[in-house]
């Protein structure tokens, strides 16, 4: 397929996307020269993840997953009766949106990949480059509300070449408030969020939901990634009588906040945090105080789903990782595997993986059972998005002598009744 470069497209977008695309404009403003890097019998797939930087926890399991995928494709993929070699070009966004734009330029414009995969919530700059140059792109680990908002689209419009499968920010908020409401904890909630696309979107949705559900909010505001002092939030929550604290907070930030909260005598009955408690390391850094911390669950070793690539159950998949790495399973690994399931299913369904329009159309028509459950673009009411499930869970201490100190269990399934509840949600005072 002949690619079309549109010089200067960044300058026509809203200011929000201008700031995150960064270096992309310079490359796109220059005349684009098509360079062929692979023979017609080789599929080139770009993969971007946040291997280093502030959000590196999300990609800790990704190198192992990529190794499994390389082993799976060592003999190539048979598509339309023809065997294609698979070349994977893996890149590190370094948790930096400006670098994300540069990597999009590199992989789409210079490396000329047939398909771009991004397991990083900062995907917008690279996906924009896909859309402007006719390269199919699949992303995950980003709620669909900011996926649309970051580039001024909507569920009605979608995007021409880029796709997302993940859950809704609205669903996570329903799960949060549903869990707190059922717990009987006093309805006073302290909130604070990292100042990024998801944090801002989560903040607005949470405020509206708290008001509608009869909760009192004690706002702690947005904070920058470089912040290392949360004394203002701690003071506000204590003075406001908060019994619950929530928001989008990464592990290193929450550890700082929690230490300051303990020093100030802030007594909470629930700490339900997006991002920080998704990972075992985010709980372990709190030492003995990690038990009782709660968060959303979007992948779990007890899930009744299997990989479409190798038939592994969720438990077998997690066990294989733990045996190979010596580390505990983490939620992102399910989606880091599923994005390859979606990619290979679309490439095979296209009939010709070198025909980018055919691959794009195959993604849009995909209805696939994966290791994280169903990924259904075909029947989705939203263009370019397949909505997946999310539940709530709580960390409990493992028995003495266990390999890992904590395990995450499903406690509430407000928007996903198909996921079984494993333990009752308990207030933090029960863990003290």
Coordinates of C-alpha atoms in Angstrom, one line a residue:
X1 CA 0.0 0.0 0.0
X2 CA 1.3 3.5 -0.8
X3 CA 1.6 5.6 2.3
X4 CA 0.4 9.2 2.3
X5 CA 2.3 11.7 4.3
X6 CA 0.5 14.9 5.3
X7 CA 3.1 17.5 6.2
X8 CA 2.3 19.7 9.2
X9 CA -0.7 17.7 10.4
X10 CA 0.3 18.3 14.0
X11 CA -0.3 22.0 13.7
X12 CA -3.9 21.5 12.8
X13 CA -4.8 19.5 16.0
X14 CA -5.9 20.8 19.4
X15 CA -3.3 22.2 21.7
X16 CA -3.5 19.1 23.9
X17 CA -2.2 16.8 21.2
X18 CA 0.4 19.4 20.1
X19 CA 2.1 19.1 23.4
X20 CA 2.3 15.3 23.4
X21 CA 3.2 14.7 19.8
X22 CA 6.3 16.8 20.3
X23 CA 9.0 15.8 17.8
X24 CA 6.6 14.1 15.4
X25 CA 6.0 17.4 13.6
X26 CA 9.5 17.9 12.4
X27 CA 9.6 14.5 10.7
X28 CA 6.2 14.8 9.2
X29 CA 6.9 18.3 7.9
X30 CA 9.7 16.9 5.7
X31 CA 9.0 15.1 2.4
X32 CA 8.5 11.4 3.2
X33 CA 10.6 8.9 1.2
X34 CA 9.2 5.3 1.3
X35 CA 11.9 2.8 2.3
X36 CA 11.3 -0.9 2.0
X37 CA 13.1 -2.9 4.7
X38 CA 11.6 -6.3 4.4
X39 CA 10.9 -8.8 1.7
X40 CA 7.3 -9.6 0.8
X41 CA 7.5 -12.8 2.9
X42 CA 8.4 -11.0 6.2
X43 CA 5.9 -9.3 8.5
X44 CA 7.4 -6.4 10.4
X45 CA 5.6 -5.6 13.7
X46 CA 6.6 -2.7 15.9
X47 CA 6.0 -2.9 19.6
X48 CA 6.2 0.0 22.1
X49 CA 6.1 -0.3 25.8
X50 CA 7.2 1.7 28.9
X51 CA 10.2 -0.5 29.8
X52 CA 11.8 2.3 31.8
X53 CA 10.8 5.6 33.5
X54 CA 8.0 6.4 36.0
X55 CA 5.6 3.8 34.6
X56 CA 8.1 1.0 34.1
X57 CA 6.1 -1.2 36.5
X58 CA 3.5 -1.7 33.7
X59 CA 6.1 -3.3 31.5
X60 CA 8.1 -5.3 34.0
X61 CA 6.5 -8.5 32.6
X62 CA 6.6 -7.5 28.9
X63 CA 10.2 -8.7 28.0
X64 CA 9.2 -12.3 29.1
X65 CA 6.0 -12.1 27.1
X66 CA 7.9 -10.9 24.0
X67 CA 10.3 -13.8 24.4
X68 CA 7.3 -16.2 24.4
X69 CA 5.9 -14.6 21.3
X70 CA 9.2 -14.8 19.5
X71 CA 9.4 -18.5 20.4
X72 CA 5.8 -18.9 19.2
X73 CA 6.6 -17.3 15.8
X74 CA 10.1 -18.8 15.2
X75 CA 8.8 -20.8 12.3
X76 CA 6.7 -18.0 11.0
X77 CA 3.0 -17.5 10.5
X78 CA 1.0 -19.3 7.8
X79 CA -1.5 -16.9 6.2
X80 CA -3.5 -17.5 3.1
X81 CA -1.4 -20.7 2.4
X82 CA 1.9 -18.7 2.5
X83 CA 4.5 -18.8 5.3
X84 CA 5.7 -15.4 6.5
X85 CA 8.6 -14.7 8.7
X86 CA 7.9 -12.4 11.7
X87 CA 10.2 -9.6 12.7
X88 CA 9.5 -7.8 16.0
X89 CA 10.9 -4.4 16.5
X90 CA 10.6 -3.6 20.2
X91 CA 11.1 -0.1 21.5
X92 CA 11.0 1.7 24.9
X93 CA 8.9 4.8 25.3
X94 CA 10.8 5.5 28.6
X95 CA 7.3 6.7 30.0
X96 CA 7.8 9.8 27.9
X97 CA 5.1 11.1 25.5
X98 CA 7.6 13.1 23.4
X99 CA 9.6 9.9 22.9
X100 CA 6.4 8.1 22.0
X101 CA 6.0 10.5 19.1
X102 CA 9.6 9.9 18.0
X103 CA 9.2 6.1 18.2
X104 CA 6.0 6.4 16.1
X105 CA 8.0 8.2 13.5
X106 CA 10.8 5.7 13.6
X107 CA 8.7 2.6 13.3
X108 CA 6.0 3.8 10.9
X109 CA 7.9 6.2 8.7
X110 CA 11.5 4.8 8.7
X111 CA 11.2 1.1 9.6
X112 CA 8.0 0.8 7.6
X113 CA 6.3 -1.7 9.9
X114 CA 3.2 -3.5 8.7
X115 CA 1.5 -3.2 12.1
X116 CA 2.2 -1.2 15.2
X117 CA 1.4 -2.5 18.7
X118 CA 1.4 -0.3 21.8
X119 CA 0.9 -1.4 25.4
X120 CA 1.3 2.0 26.9
X121 CA -1.2 4.6 28.0
X122 CA 0.8 7.3 26.3
X123 CA 0.1 5.9 22.9
X124 CA -1.6 8.9 21.3
X125 CA 1.3 10.5 19.5
X126 CA 2.3 7.2 17.8
X127 CA -1.3 6.3 17.0
X128 CA -1.7 9.7 15.3
X129 CA 1.2 8.9 13.1
X130 CA -0.4 5.5 12.2
X131 CA -3.7 7.3 11.3
X132 CA -1.9 9.9 9.1
X133 CA 0.2 7.4 7.2
X134 CA -2.1 4.4 6.7
X135 CA -0.5 1.9 9.1
X136 CA -2.8 -0.2 11.3
X137 CA -2.1 0.3 15.0
X138 CA -3.5 -1.6 18.1
X139 CA -3.1 -0.2 21.6
X140 CA -4.1 -1.3 25.1
X141 CA -3.6 -0.5 28.8
X142 CA -5.5 2.9 28.3
X143 CA -9.1 3.5 29.1
X144 CA -11.2 4.3 26.1
X145 CA -12.4 7.7 27.3
X146 CA -8.9 9.3 27.1
X147 CA -8.2 7.3 24.0
X148 CA -10.8 9.3 22.2
X149 CA -10.3 12.6 24.1
X150 CA -6.6 12.9 23.5
X151 CA -7.1 13.4 19.8
X152 CA -10.5 14.9 19.7
X153 CA -12.5 11.9 18.5
X154 CA -15.6 10.1 19.9
X155 CA -17.2 6.6 20.0
X156 CA -19.3 7.7 16.9
X157 CA -16.3 8.8 14.8
X158 CA -13.4 6.5 15.9
X159 CA -10.1 6.6 14.0
X160 CA -9.2 5.5 10.5
X161 CA -6.3 3.2 11.3
X162 CA -5.8 3.0 15.1
X163 CA -7.6 0.7 17.6
X164 CA -7.8 0.1 21.4
X165 CA -9.0 -2.7 23.6
X166 CA -9.4 -2.0 27.3
X167 CA -12.0 -1.1 29.8
X168 CA -13.9 2.0 30.5
X169 CA -13.0 4.7 33.1
X170 CA -16.7 4.9 33.8
X171 CA -16.8 1.2 34.7
X172 CA -13.9 1.5 37.1
X173 CA -15.7 4.3 38.9
X174 CA -18.9 2.3 39.2
X175 CA -16.8 -0.5 40.7
X176 CA -15.1 1.8 43.1
X177 CA -18.2 3.4 44.4
X178 CA -20.1 0.1 44.4
X179 CA -17.5 -1.5 46.6
X180 CA -17.3 1.4 49.1
X181 CA -21.1 1.6 49.3
X182 CA -21.4 -2.1 50.1
X183 CA -18.6 -1.9 52.7
X184 CA -20.5 0.4 55.1
X185 CA -17.5 2.7 55.5
X186 CA -18.4 6.4 56.1
X187 CA -18.9 8.1 52.7
X188 CA -16.1 10.7 52.8
X189 CA -13.5 10.3 50.1
X190 CA -10.2 12.0 49.7
X191 CA -9.1 12.2 46.0
X192 CA -5.8 13.0 44.2
X193 CA -4.5 12.2 40.7
X194 CA -1.4 12.4 38.7
X195 CA -1.7 15.1 36.1
X196 CA -2.0 13.1 32.9
X197 CA -4.8 12.1 30.4
X198 CA -6.1 9.3 32.6
X199 CA -5.7 11.2 35.8
X200 CA -7.7 14.2 34.5
X201 CA -10.4 12.0 33.0
X202 CA -10.6 9.8 36.1
X203 CA -10.9 12.9 38.3
X204 CA -13.8 14.4 36.4
X205 CA -15.7 11.1 36.3
X206 CA -15.0 10.3 39.9
X207 CA -16.3 13.7 41.2
X208 CA -19.6 13.3 39.3
X209 CA -20.0 9.7 40.4
X210 CA -19.3 10.6 44.1
X211 CA -21.9 13.3 44.0
X212 CA -24.5 11.0 42.4
X213 CA -23.9 8.2 44.9
X214 CA -24.1 10.4 48.0
X215 CA -20.4 10.6 48.9
X216 CA -18.6 13.7 50.1
X217 CA -15.4 14.4 48.2
X218 CA -12.3 16.0 49.8
X219 CA -10.3 17.0 46.8
X220 CA -6.5 16.8 46.8
X221 CA -6.2 17.9 43.2
X222 CA -3.8 17.0 40.5
X223 CA 0.0 16.5 41.0
X224 CA 2.9 16.5 38.7
X225 CA 5.1 13.4 38.2
X226 CA 8.1 15.0 39.8
X227 CA 6.3 15.7 43.1
X228 CA 7.7 14.1 46.3
X229 CA 5.7 15.8 49.0
X230 CA 2.0 15.1 49.7
X231 CA 1.7 16.9 53.0
X232 CA -1.0 19.2 51.5
X233 CA -3.2 16.3 50.5
X234 CA -2.7 14.6 53.8
X235 CA -3.7 17.7 55.7
X236 CA -6.7 18.3 53.5
X237 CA -7.9 14.7 54.0
X238 CA -7.5 14.8 57.7
X239 CA -9.3 18.1 58.1
X240 CA -12.0 17.0 55.8
X241 CA -12.6 13.7 57.7
X242 CA -11.8 11.4 54.8
X243 CA -12.2 7.7 55.6
X244 CA -11.5 6.6 52.0
X245 CA -8.7 7.7 49.7
X246 CA -8.6 7.2 46.0
X247 CA -7.1 8.4 42.8
X248 CA -4.5 7.7 40.1
X249 CA -1.2 7.4 42.0
X250 CA 1.9 5.4 40.9
X251 CA 3.7 3.2 43.5
X252 CA 6.5 5.6 44.3
X253 CA 4.1 8.4 44.9
X254 CA 1.7 6.4 47.1
X255 CA 4.6 5.1 49.2
X256 CA 5.5 8.7 49.9
X257 CA 1.9 9.7 50.6
X258 CA 1.3 6.8 52.9
X259 CA 4.4 7.5 55.0
X260 CA 3.3 11.1 55.4
X261 CA -0.3 10.0 56.2
X262 CA 0.9 7.7 58.9
X263 CA 3.1 10.3 60.5
X264 CA 0.2 12.8 60.5
X265 CA -2.1 10.3 62.1
X266 CA -4.5 10.1 59.2
X267 CA -6.7 7.0 59.8
X268 CA -8.4 5.6 56.7
X269 CA -10.6 2.6 56.3
X270 CA -10.0 2.1 52.5
X271 CA -7.2 3.0 50.2
X272 CA -8.4 2.2 46.7
X273 CA -5.8 3.4 44.2
X274 CA -5.5 3.0 40.4
X275 CA -2.0 2.2 39.1
X276 CA -0.1 1.8 42.5
X277 CA -1.8 -1.4 43.6
X278 CA -2.1 -3.0 40.3
X279 CA 1.4 -4.4 40.9
X280 CA 2.7 -6.6 43.8
X281 CA 5.7 -4.2 44.1
X282 CA 3.3 -1.4 44.8
X283 CA 2.0 -3.2 47.8
X284 CA 5.3 -4.8 48.9
X285 CA 6.9 -1.3 49.2
X286 CA 4.5 -0.6 52.1
X287 CA 5.9 -3.6 54.1
X288 CA 3.5 -5.0 56.6
X289 CA 1.0 -2.3 55.8
X290 CA 0.2 -3.6 52.3
X291 CA -2.6 -5.9 53.4
X292 CA -6.0 -4.4 52.8
X293 CA -5.0 -2.1 50.0
X294 CA -7.5 -2.2 47.1
X295 CA -7.6 -1.6 43.4
X296 CA -9.2 -2.6 40.1
X297 CA -8.6 -6.0 38.7
X298 CA -8.4 -6.6 34.9
X299 CA -6.3 -9.7 34.9
X300 CA -6.1 -12.5 37.5
X301 CA -4.5 -15.9 37.6
X302 CA -7.9 -17.4 38.6
X303 CA -9.6 -16.3 35.4
X304 CA -11.5 -19.0 33.4
X305 CA -9.9 -17.8 30.1
X306 CA -7.3 -19.3 27.8
X307 CA -4.8 -18.0 25.3
X308 CA -5.8 -18.4 21.6
X309 CA -2.1 -18.8 20.7
X310 CA -1.1 -21.7 22.9
X311 CA -4.1 -22.8 24.9
X312 CA -2.5 -21.8 28.3
X313 CA -4.9 -21.0 31.1
X314 CA -4.5 -17.8 33.0
X315 CA -3.0 -19.8 35.9
X316 CA -0.6 -21.7 33.7
X317 CA 0.5 -18.4 32.1
X318 CA 1.2 -16.8 35.5
X319 CA 2.9 -19.9 36.8
X320 CA 5.2 -20.0 33.8
X321 CA 6.2 -16.4 34.3
X322 CA 6.8 -16.9 38.0
X323 CA 9.0 -20.0 37.4
X324 CA 11.0 -18.3 34.7
X325 CA 11.5 -14.9 36.4
X326 CA 11.3 -15.6 40.1
X327 CA 8.9 -12.7 40.3
X328 CA 5.1 -12.6 41.0
X329 CA 2.6 -12.3 38.2
X330 CA 1.3 -8.8 37.4
X331 CA -1.9 -7.7 35.8
X332 CA -0.4 -6.0 32.7
X333 CA 1.0 -9.3 31.5
X334 CA -2.5 -10.5 30.5
X335 CA -2.9 -7.6 28.1
X336 CA 0.7 -7.7 27.0
X337 CA -0.1 -11.3 25.8
X338 CA -3.5 -10.5 24.5
X339 CA -2.3 -7.7 22.2
X340 CA -0.3 -10.4 20.2
X341 CA -3.4 -12.6 20.2
X342 CA -5.4 -9.8 18.6
X343 CA -2.5 -8.9 16.2
X344 CA -2.0 -12.5 14.9
X345 CA -5.7 -13.1 14.6
X346 CA -6.1 -10.0 12.5
X347 CA -3.1 -10.7 10.3
X348 CA -4.4 -14.2 9.6
X349 CA -8.0 -13.0 9.0
X350 CA -6.7 -10.4 6.5
X351 CA -5.6 -13.0 4.0
X352 CA -2.6 -10.8 3.2
X353 CA -0.6 -9.3 6.1
X354 CA 1.2 -7.0 3.6
X355 CA -2.1 -5.4 2.6
X356 CA -2.5 -2.8 5.3
X357 CA -6.1 -1.9 4.5
X358 CA -7.0 -5.6 4.7
X359 CA -5.3 -5.9 8.1
X360 CA -7.1 -2.7 9.3
X361 CA -10.5 -4.2 8.2
X362 CA -9.7 -7.5 9.9
X363 CA -9.0 -5.8 13.2
X364 CA -12.4 -3.9 13.0
X365 CA -14.1 -7.2 12.3
X366 CA -12.4 -9.2 15.1
X367 CA -14.3 -11.1 17.8
X368 CA -11.8 -13.1 19.7
X369 CA -11.6 -15.1 22.9
X370 CA -8.2 -14.4 24.6
X371 CA -6.4 -14.9 27.8
X372 CA -8.1 -11.8 29.3
X373 CA -11.5 -12.7 27.9
X374 CA -13.4 -11.6 24.9
X375 CA -12.0 -8.8 22.6
X376 CA -14.9 -7.9 20.4
X377 CA -14.4 -5.1 17.8
X378 CA -17.0 -6.5 15.5
X379 CA -20.0 -6.1 17.8
X380 CA -18.8 -3.0 19.7
X381 CA -21.1 0.0 19.8
X382 CA -17.9 2.2 19.7
X383 CA -15.8 2.6 16.6
X384 CA -12.2 1.6 16.9
X385 CA -12.7 0.3 20.5
X386 CA -13.4 -3.1 22.1
X387 CA -14.5 -2.7 25.7
X388 CA -13.2 -5.3 28.2
X389 CA -14.2 -6.0 31.8
X390 CA -12.9 -4.7 35.1
X391 CA -13.7 -5.7 38.7
X392 CA -12.4 -4.7 42.2
X393 CA -10.0 -6.5 44.5
X394 CA -8.0 -6.4 47.7
X395 CA -4.5 -7.6 48.7
X396 CA -4.2 -10.1 51.5
X397 CA -1.2 -11.5 53.2
X398 CA -0.2 -15.0 52.0
X399 CA 0.4 -17.7 54.7
X400 CA 3.8 -17.8 56.3
X401 CA 6.4 -19.6 54.1
X402 CA 4.8 -18.5 50.8
X403 CA 7.0 -17.5 48.0
X404 CA 5.3 -14.1 47.7
X405 CA 4.0 -11.9 50.6
X406 CA 0.6 -10.8 49.1
X407 CA -2.0 -12.1 46.7
X408 CA -4.8 -10.1 45.0
X409 CA -8.3 -11.4 45.2
X410 CA -11.6 -10.3 43.5
X411 CA -13.9 -8.8 46.1
X412 CA -16.6 -7.0 44.0
X413 CA -17.8 -7.5 40.5
X414 CA -20.3 -4.6 40.0
X415 CA -19.9 -4.4 36.2
X416 CA -18.6 -7.9 35.5
X417 CA -20.8 -10.6 37.2
X418 CA -19.1 -13.3 35.0
X419 CA -16.0 -12.9 37.2
X420 CA -16.4 -14.8 40.5
X421 CA -15.9 -13.1 43.8
X422 CA -13.0 -14.7 45.8
X423 CA -13.0 -12.9 49.1
X424 CA -15.1 -10.4 51.1
X425 CA -13.9 -6.8 51.0
X426 CA -12.7 -5.7 54.5
X427 CA -12.0 -2.2 55.9
X428 CA -8.3 -1.4 56.7
X429 CA -9.0 -1.6 60.5
X430 CA -9.5 -5.3 60.1
X431 CA -5.9 -5.7 58.9
X432 CA -4.3 -3.7 61.7

